[in-house]
CSV table of C-alpha atoms in Angstrom, one decimal:
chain,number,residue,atom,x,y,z
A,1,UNK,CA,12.0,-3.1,1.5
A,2,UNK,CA,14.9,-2.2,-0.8
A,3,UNK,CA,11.7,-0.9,-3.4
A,4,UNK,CA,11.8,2.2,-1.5
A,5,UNK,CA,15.1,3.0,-2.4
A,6,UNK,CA,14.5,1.9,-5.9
A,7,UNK,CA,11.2,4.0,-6.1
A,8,UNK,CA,13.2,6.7,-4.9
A,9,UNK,CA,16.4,5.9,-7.2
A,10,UNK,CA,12.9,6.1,-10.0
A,11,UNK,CA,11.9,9.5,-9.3
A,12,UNK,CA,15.5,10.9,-9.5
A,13,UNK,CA,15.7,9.6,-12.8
A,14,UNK,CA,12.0,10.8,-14.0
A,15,UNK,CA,12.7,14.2,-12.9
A,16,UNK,CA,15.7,14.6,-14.8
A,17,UNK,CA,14.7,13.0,-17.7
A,18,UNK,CA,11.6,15.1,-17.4
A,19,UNK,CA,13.4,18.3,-17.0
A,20,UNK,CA,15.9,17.7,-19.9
A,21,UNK,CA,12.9,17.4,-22.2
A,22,UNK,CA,11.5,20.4,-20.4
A,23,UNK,CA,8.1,18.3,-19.5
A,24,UNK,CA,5.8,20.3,-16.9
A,25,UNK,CA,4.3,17.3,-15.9
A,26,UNK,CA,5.0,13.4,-16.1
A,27,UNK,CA,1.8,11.4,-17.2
A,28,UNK,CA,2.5,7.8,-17.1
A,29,UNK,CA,5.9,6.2,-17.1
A,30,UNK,CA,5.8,2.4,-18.2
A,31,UNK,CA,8.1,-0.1,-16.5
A,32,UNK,CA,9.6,-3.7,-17.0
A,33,UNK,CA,10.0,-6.0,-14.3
A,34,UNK,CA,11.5,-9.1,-14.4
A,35,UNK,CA,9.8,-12.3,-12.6
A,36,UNK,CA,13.4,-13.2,-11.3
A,37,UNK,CA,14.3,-9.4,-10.5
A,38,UNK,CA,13.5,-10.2,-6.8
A,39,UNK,CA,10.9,-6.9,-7.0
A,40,UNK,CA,8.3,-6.8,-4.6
A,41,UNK,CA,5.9,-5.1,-7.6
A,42,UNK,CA,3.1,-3.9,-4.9
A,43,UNK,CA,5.6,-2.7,-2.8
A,44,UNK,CA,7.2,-1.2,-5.2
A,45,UNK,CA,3.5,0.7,-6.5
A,46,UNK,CA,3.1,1.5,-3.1
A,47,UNK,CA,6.9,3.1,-2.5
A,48,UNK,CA,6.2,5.4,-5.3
A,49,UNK,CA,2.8,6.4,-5.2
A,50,UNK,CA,3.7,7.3,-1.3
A,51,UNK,CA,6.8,9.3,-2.5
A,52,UNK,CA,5.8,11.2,-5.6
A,53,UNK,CA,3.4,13.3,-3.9
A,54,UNK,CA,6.4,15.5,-3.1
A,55,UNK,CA,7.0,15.9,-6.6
A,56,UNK,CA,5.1,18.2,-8.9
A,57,UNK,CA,6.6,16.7,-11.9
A,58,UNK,CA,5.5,13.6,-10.8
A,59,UNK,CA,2.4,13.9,-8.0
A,60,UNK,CA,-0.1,12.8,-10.5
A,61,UNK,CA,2.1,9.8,-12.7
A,62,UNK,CA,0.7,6.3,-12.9
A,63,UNK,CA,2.9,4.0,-13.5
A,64,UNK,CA,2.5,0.7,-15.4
A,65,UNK,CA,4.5,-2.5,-14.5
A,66,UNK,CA,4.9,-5.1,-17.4
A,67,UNK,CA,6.0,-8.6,-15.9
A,68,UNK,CA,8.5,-10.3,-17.6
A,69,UNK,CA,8.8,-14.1,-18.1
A,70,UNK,CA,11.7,-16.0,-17.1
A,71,UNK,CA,12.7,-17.5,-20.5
A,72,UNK,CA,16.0,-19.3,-20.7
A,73,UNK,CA,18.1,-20.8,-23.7
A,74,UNK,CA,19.7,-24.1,-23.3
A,75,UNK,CA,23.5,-24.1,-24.1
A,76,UNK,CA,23.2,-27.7,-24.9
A,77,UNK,CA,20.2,-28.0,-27.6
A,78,UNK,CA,19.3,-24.5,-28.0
A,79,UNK,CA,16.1,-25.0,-26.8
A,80,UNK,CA,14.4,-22.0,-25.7
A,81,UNK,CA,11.4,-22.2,-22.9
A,82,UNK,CA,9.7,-20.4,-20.1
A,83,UNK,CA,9.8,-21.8,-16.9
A,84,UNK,CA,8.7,-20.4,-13.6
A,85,UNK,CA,11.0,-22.4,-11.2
A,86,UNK,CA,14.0,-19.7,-10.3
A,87,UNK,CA,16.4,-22.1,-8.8
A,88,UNK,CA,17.0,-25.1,-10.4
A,89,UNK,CA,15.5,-25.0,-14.1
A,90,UNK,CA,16.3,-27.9,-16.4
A,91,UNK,CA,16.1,-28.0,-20.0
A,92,UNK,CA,12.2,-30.1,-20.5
A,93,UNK,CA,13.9,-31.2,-24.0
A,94,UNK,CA,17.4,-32.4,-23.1
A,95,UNK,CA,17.2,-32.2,-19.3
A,96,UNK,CA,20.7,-29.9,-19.0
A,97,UNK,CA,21.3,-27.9,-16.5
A,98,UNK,CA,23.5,-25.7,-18.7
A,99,UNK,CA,20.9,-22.8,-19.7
A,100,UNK,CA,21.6,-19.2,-20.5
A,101,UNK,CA,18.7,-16.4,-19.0
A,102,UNK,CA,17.4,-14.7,-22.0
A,103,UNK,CA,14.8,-13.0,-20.1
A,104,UNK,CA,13.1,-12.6,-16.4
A,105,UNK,CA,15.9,-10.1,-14.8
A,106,UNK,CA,14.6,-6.6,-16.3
A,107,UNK,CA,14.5,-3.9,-13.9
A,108,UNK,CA,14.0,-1.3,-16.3
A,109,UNK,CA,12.2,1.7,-17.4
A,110,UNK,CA,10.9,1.3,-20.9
A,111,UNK,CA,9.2,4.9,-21.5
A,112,UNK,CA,7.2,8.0,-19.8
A,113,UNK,CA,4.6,9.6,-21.4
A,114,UNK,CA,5.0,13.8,-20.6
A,115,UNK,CA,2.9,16.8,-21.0
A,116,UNK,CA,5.3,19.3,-22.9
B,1,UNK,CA,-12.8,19.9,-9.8
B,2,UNK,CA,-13.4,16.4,-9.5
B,3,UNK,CA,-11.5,14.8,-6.2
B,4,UNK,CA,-10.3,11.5,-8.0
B,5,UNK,CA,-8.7,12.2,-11.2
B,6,UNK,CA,-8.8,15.8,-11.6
B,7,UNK,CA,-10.4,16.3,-13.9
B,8,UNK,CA,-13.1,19.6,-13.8
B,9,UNK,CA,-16.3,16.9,-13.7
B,10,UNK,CA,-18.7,16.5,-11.0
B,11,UNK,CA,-18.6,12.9,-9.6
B,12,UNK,CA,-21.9,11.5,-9.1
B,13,UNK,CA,-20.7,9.1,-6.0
B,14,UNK,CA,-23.5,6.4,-6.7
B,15,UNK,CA,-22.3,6.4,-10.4
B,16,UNK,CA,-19.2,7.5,-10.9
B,17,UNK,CA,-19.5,6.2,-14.3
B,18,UNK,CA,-22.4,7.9,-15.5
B,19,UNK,CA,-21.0,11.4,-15.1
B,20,UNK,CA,-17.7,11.1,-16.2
B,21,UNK,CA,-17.7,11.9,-19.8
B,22,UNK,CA,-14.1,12.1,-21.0
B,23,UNK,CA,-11.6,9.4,-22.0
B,24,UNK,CA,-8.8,8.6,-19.6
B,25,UNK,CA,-5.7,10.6,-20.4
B,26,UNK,CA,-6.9,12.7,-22.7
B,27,UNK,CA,-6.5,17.0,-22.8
B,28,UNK,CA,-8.1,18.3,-19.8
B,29,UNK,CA,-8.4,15.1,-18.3
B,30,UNK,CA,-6.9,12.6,-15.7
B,31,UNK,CA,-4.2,15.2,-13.8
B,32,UNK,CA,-5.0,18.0,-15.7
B,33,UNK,CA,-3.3,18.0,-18.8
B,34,UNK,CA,-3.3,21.0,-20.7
B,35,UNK,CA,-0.4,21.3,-23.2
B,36,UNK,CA,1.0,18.6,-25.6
B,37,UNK,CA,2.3,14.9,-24.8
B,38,UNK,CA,4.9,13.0,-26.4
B,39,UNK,CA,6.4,9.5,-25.5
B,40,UNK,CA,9.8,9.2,-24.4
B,41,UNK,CA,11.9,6.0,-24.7
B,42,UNK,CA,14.1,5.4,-21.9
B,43,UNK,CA,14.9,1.6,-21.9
B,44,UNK,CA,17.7,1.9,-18.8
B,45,UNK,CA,17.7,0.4,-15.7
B,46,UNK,CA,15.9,1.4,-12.3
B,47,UNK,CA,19.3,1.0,-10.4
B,48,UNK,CA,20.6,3.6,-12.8
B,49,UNK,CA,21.5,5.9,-9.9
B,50,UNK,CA,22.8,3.6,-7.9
B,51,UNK,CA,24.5,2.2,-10.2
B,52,UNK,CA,26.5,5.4,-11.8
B,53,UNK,CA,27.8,6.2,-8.0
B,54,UNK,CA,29.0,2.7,-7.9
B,55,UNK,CA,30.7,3.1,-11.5
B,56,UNK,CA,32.6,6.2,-9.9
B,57,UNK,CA,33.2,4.5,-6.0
B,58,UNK,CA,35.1,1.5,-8.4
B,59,UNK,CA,36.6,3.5,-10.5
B,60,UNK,CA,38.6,6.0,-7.6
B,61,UNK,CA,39.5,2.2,-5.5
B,62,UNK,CA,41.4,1.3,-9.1
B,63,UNK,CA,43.1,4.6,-9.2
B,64,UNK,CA,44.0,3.9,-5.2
B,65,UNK,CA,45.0,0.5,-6.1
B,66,UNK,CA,42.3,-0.6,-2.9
B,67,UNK,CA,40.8,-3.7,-3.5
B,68,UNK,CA,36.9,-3.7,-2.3
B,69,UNK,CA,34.9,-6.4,-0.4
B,70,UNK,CA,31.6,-5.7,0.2
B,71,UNK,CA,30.5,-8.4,3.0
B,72,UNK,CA,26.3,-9.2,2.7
B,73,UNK,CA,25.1,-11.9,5.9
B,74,UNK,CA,21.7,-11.7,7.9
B,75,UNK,CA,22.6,-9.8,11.6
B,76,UNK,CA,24.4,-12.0,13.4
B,77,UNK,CA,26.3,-14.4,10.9
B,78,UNK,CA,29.4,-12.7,12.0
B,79,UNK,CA,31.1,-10.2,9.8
B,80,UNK,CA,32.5,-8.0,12.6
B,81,UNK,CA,34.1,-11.0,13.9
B,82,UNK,CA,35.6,-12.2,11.0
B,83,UNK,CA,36.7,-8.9,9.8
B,84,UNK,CA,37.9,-8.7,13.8
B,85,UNK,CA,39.8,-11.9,12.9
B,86,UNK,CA,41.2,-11.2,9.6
B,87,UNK,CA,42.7,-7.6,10.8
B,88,UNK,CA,44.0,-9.7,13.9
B,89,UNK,CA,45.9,-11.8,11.6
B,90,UNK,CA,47.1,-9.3,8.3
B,91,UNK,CA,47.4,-5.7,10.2
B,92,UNK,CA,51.4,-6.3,10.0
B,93,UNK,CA,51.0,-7.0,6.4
B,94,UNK,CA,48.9,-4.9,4.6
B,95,UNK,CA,47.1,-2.1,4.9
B,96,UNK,CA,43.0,-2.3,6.0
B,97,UNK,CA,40.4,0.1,6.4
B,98,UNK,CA,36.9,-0.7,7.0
B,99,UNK,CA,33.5,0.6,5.9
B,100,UNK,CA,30.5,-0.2,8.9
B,101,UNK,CA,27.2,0.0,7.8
B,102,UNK,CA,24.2,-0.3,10.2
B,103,UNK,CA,21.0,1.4,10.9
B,104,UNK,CA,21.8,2.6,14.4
B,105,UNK,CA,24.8,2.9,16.6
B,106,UNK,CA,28.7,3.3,15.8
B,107,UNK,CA,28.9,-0.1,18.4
B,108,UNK,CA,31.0,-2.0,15.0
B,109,UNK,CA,33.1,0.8,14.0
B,110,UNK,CA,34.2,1.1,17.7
B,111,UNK,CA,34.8,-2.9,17.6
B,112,UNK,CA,36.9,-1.9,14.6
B,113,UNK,CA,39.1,0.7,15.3
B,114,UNK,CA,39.7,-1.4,18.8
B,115,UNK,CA,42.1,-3.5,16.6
B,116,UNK,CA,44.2,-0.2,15.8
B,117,UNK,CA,42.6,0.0,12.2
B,118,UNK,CA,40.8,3.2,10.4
B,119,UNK,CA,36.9,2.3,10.5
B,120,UNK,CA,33.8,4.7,9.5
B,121,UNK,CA,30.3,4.1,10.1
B,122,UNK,CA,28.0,4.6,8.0
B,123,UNK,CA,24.1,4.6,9.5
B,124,UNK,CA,21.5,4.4,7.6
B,125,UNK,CA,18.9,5.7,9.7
B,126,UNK,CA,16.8,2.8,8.9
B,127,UNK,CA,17.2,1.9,4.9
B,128,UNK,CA,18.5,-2.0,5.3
B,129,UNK,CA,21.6,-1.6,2.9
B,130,UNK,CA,24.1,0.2,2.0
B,131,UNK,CA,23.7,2.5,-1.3
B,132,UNK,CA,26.7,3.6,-3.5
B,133,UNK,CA,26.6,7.1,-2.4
B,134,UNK,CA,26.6,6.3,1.0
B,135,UNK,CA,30.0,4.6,0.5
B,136,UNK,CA,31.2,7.4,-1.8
B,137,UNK,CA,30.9,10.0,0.7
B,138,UNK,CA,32.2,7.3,3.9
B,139,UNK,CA,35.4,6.3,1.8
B,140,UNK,CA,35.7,10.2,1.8
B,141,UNK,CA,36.1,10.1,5.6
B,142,UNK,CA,38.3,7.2,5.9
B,143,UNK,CA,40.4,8.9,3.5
B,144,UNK,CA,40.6,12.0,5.6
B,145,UNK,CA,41.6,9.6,8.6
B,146,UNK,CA,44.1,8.0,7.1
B,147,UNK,CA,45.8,11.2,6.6
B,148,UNK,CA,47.8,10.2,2.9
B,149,UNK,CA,48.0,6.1,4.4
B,150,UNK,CA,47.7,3.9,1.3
B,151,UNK,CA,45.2,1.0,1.9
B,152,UNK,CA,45.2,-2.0,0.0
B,153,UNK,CA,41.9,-3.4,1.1
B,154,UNK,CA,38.7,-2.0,1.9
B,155,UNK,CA,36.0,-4.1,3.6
B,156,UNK,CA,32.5,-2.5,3.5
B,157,UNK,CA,30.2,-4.6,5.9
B,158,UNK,CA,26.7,-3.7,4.9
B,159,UNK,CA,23.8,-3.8,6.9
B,160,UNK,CA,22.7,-7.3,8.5
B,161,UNK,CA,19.8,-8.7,5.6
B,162,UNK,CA,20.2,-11.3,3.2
B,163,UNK,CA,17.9,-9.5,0.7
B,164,UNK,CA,18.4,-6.1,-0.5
B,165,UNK,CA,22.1,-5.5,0.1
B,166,UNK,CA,21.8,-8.2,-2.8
B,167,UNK,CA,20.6,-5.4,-5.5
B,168,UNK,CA,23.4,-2.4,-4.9
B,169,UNK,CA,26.2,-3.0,-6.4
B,170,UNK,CA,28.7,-0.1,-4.1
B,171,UNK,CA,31.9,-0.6,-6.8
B,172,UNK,CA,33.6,-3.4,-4.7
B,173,UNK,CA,35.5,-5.7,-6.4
B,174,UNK,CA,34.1,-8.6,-5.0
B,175,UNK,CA,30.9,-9.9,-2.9
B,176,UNK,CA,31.0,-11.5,0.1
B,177,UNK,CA,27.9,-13.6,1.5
B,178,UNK,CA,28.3,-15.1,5.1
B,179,UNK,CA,25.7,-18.0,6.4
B,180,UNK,CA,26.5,-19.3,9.5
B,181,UNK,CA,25.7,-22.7,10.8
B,182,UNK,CA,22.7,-21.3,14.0
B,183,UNK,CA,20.9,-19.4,10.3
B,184,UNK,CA,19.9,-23.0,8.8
B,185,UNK,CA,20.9,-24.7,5.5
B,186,UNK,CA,18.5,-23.2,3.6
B,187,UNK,CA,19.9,-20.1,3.0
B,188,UNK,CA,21.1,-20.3,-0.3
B,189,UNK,CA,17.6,-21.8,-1.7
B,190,UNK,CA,15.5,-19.0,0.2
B,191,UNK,CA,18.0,-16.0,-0.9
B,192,UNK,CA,19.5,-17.1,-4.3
B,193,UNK,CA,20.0,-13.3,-5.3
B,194,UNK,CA,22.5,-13.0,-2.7
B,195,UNK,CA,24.3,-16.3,-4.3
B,196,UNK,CA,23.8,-15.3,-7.3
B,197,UNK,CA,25.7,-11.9,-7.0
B,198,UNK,CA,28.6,-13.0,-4.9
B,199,UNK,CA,31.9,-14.4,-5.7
B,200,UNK,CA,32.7,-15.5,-2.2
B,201,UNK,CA,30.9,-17.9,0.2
B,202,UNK,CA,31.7,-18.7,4.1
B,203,UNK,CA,29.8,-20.7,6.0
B,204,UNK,CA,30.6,-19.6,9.8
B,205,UNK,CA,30.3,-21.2,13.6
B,206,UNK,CA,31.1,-24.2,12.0
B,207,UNK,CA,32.2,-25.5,15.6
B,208,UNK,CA,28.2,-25.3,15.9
B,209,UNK,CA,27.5,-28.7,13.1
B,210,UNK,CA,27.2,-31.0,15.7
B,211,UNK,CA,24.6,-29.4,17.3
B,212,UNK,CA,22.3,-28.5,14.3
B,213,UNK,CA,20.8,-30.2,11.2
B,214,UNK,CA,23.2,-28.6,8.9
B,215,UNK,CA,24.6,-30.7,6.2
B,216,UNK,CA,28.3,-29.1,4.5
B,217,UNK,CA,28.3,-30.9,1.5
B,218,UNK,CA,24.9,-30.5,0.7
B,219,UNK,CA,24.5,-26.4,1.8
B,220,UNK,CA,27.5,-26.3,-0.9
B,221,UNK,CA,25.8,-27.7,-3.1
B,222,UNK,CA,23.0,-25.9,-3.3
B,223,UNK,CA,25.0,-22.5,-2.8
B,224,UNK,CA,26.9,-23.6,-6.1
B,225,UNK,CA,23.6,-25.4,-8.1
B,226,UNK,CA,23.1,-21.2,-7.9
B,227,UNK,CA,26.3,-19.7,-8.9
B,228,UNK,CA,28.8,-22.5,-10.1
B,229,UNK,CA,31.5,-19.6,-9.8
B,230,UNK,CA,31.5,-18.9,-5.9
B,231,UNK,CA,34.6,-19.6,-3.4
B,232,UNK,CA,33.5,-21.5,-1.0
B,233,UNK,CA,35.1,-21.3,2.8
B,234,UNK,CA,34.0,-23.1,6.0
B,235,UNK,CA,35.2,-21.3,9.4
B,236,UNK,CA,35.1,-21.2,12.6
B,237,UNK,CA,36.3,-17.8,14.6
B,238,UNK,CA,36.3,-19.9,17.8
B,239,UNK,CA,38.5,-22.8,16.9
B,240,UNK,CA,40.1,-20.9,13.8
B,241,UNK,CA,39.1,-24.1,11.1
B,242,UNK,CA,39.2,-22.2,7.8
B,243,UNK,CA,40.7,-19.0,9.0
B,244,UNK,CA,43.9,-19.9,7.6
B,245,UNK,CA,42.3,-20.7,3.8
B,246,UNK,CA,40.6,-17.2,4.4
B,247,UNK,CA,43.3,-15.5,5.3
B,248,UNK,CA,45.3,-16.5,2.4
B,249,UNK,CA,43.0,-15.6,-0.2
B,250,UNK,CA,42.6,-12.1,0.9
B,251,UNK,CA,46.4,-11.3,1.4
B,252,UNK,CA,46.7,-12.7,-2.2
B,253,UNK,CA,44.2,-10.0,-3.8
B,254,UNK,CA,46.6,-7.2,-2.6
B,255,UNK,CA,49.2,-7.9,-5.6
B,256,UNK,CA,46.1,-8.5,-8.0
């Protein structure tokens, strides 16, 4: 259950970014998650909707979770392609093993919406 | 005011629908909004916290020329003991203090400071891994028992889980992630994270292979098919196979 600590890592940083752009209130906050992030993302919805009650910036925030793909870059033919295995992905053109992550590992907040 | 969103309507509870004239999110409606909204682009990571206490923890062990080792394992894949070990063998040569994370007790710290060495604990009271500022303020304490002592190595033993210890990075210099033999030869497969963000591998009890389906090479394998860059060692704290290799590699970081 480390989503608990992340929600409440999340609500740190939403109530200072709120309060340096002196929001009263924070409306929606949109977030990236990567497939291979190793977030639970219901557990995650469920850490923070528990936790921001205690908040008034952020009682009454929805958050929105965008999914990211795992898409990886072979090293050997450039290839690019999504894939959903996480442990041993092989090129489908060229069959190498040799692949670069170009996307699937986002743990990020993109952008909040605020009532100024 | 209207229970579910807020927003001054009456709901009619057969149809909810039907009675709810206003667009989501807009003035005077879901939460309340009365004044202006704006975006804001933020685009930084969730870990941001986390991570910024970790920035500082690694930046004051540089300064204090300590080099960190933060040891990840399920409960029971023995870190005391090979922290227990490794003190045994390198108190007379350099300097160690330890970092015990659990949820309850101060049972390892004791273990620790048993071997004549500085140990804090560090209980969570029930979160299953350590966080940066939780080390921050713990190296604090040790600091304040070693009374001006230089260290040259810290070892932070987090909590026993193979999962979320995995996504705080506490500033150490390197990762540690124990499997021992009893755990399976899965372990890598199931908990690539772990692999993944670790630069050190032992596989311990392995006095134990002969009693369990655990195949070396191929638990290797799999550990490095996930991170091609880990350190592998195989040890046993009962007979001492690998202890040696283990030893050396840690007495070698003190002059890095």
């Amino acid at each position: 259950m480390h989503e608990v600590s992340i929600a409440m890592g999340m609500i740190d940083e939403l109530t200072r970014i709120a309060r340096e752009n002196n929001a009263r209130k924070v409306i929606t906050v949109k977030l990236k998650i990567g497939k291979m992030s190793g977030i639970v993302i219901d557990s995650l919805q469920f850490a923070f909707d528990a936790a921001k009650l205690e908040y008034p910036l952020l009682n009454s925030t929805a958050i929105f979770i965008e999914e990211v793909p795992l898409i990886y870059e072979c090293n050997n033919c450039k290839n690019t392609f999504k894939t959903d295995d996480i442990y041993f992905p092989s090129c489908p053109g060229c069959k190498s093993y040799n692949l670069k992550i170009l996307s699937g590992e986002e743990l990020h907040i993109e952008n909040l919406e605020v009532e100024v | 005011m209207c229970d579910v969103c807020g927003c001054g309507h009456h709901h009619d509870s057969k149809s909810p629908s039907t009675s709810h004239d206003h667009p989501p999110f807009a003035k005077g409606g879901q939460g309340g909004i009365i004044g202006e909204t704006r975006i804001i682009d933020v685009n930084e990571s969730l870990l941001k916290s986390n991570e910024s206490a970790a920035i500082s923890n690694r930046a004051h062990f540089d300064e204090k020329g300590i080099f960190s080792v933060n040891i990840i394992s399920s409960p029971g894949s023995g870190k005391t003991t090979l922290l227990e070990k490794t003190i045994e063998a390198l108190k007379n040569d350099i300097n160690i203090g330890v970092l015990e994370g659990d949820i309850e007790t101060d049972l390892d710290a004791e273990r620790i400071r048993k071997k004549g060495i500085p140990a804090v604990q560090l209980t969570t009271g029930g979160a299953c891994h350590l966080e940066s500022s939780l080390v921050h303020k713990g190296f604090h304490e040790l600091e304040h028992q070693l009374n001006g002592k230089k260290l040259d190595i810290l070892f932070i033993e987090n909590v026993g889980n193979l999962v979320c210890p995995s996504f705080f990075n506490l500033g150490e210099h390197i990762r540690v992630v124990l499997v021992s033999v009893p755990e399976g030869p899965d372990k890598p497969l199931k908990y690539p994270k772990a692999f993944k963000t670790s630069h050190v591998f032992i596989i311990t009890k392995s006095d134990l292979v002969p009693y369990f389906d655990f195949d070396i090479e191929k638990v290797k394998k799999d550990a490095l098919s996930i991170n091609p860059f880990l350190n592998i060692f195989v040890i046993s704290a009962k007979t001492g196979e690998g202890l040696k290799e283990w030893f050396d590699f840690i007495k070698k970081q003190k002059h890095d």
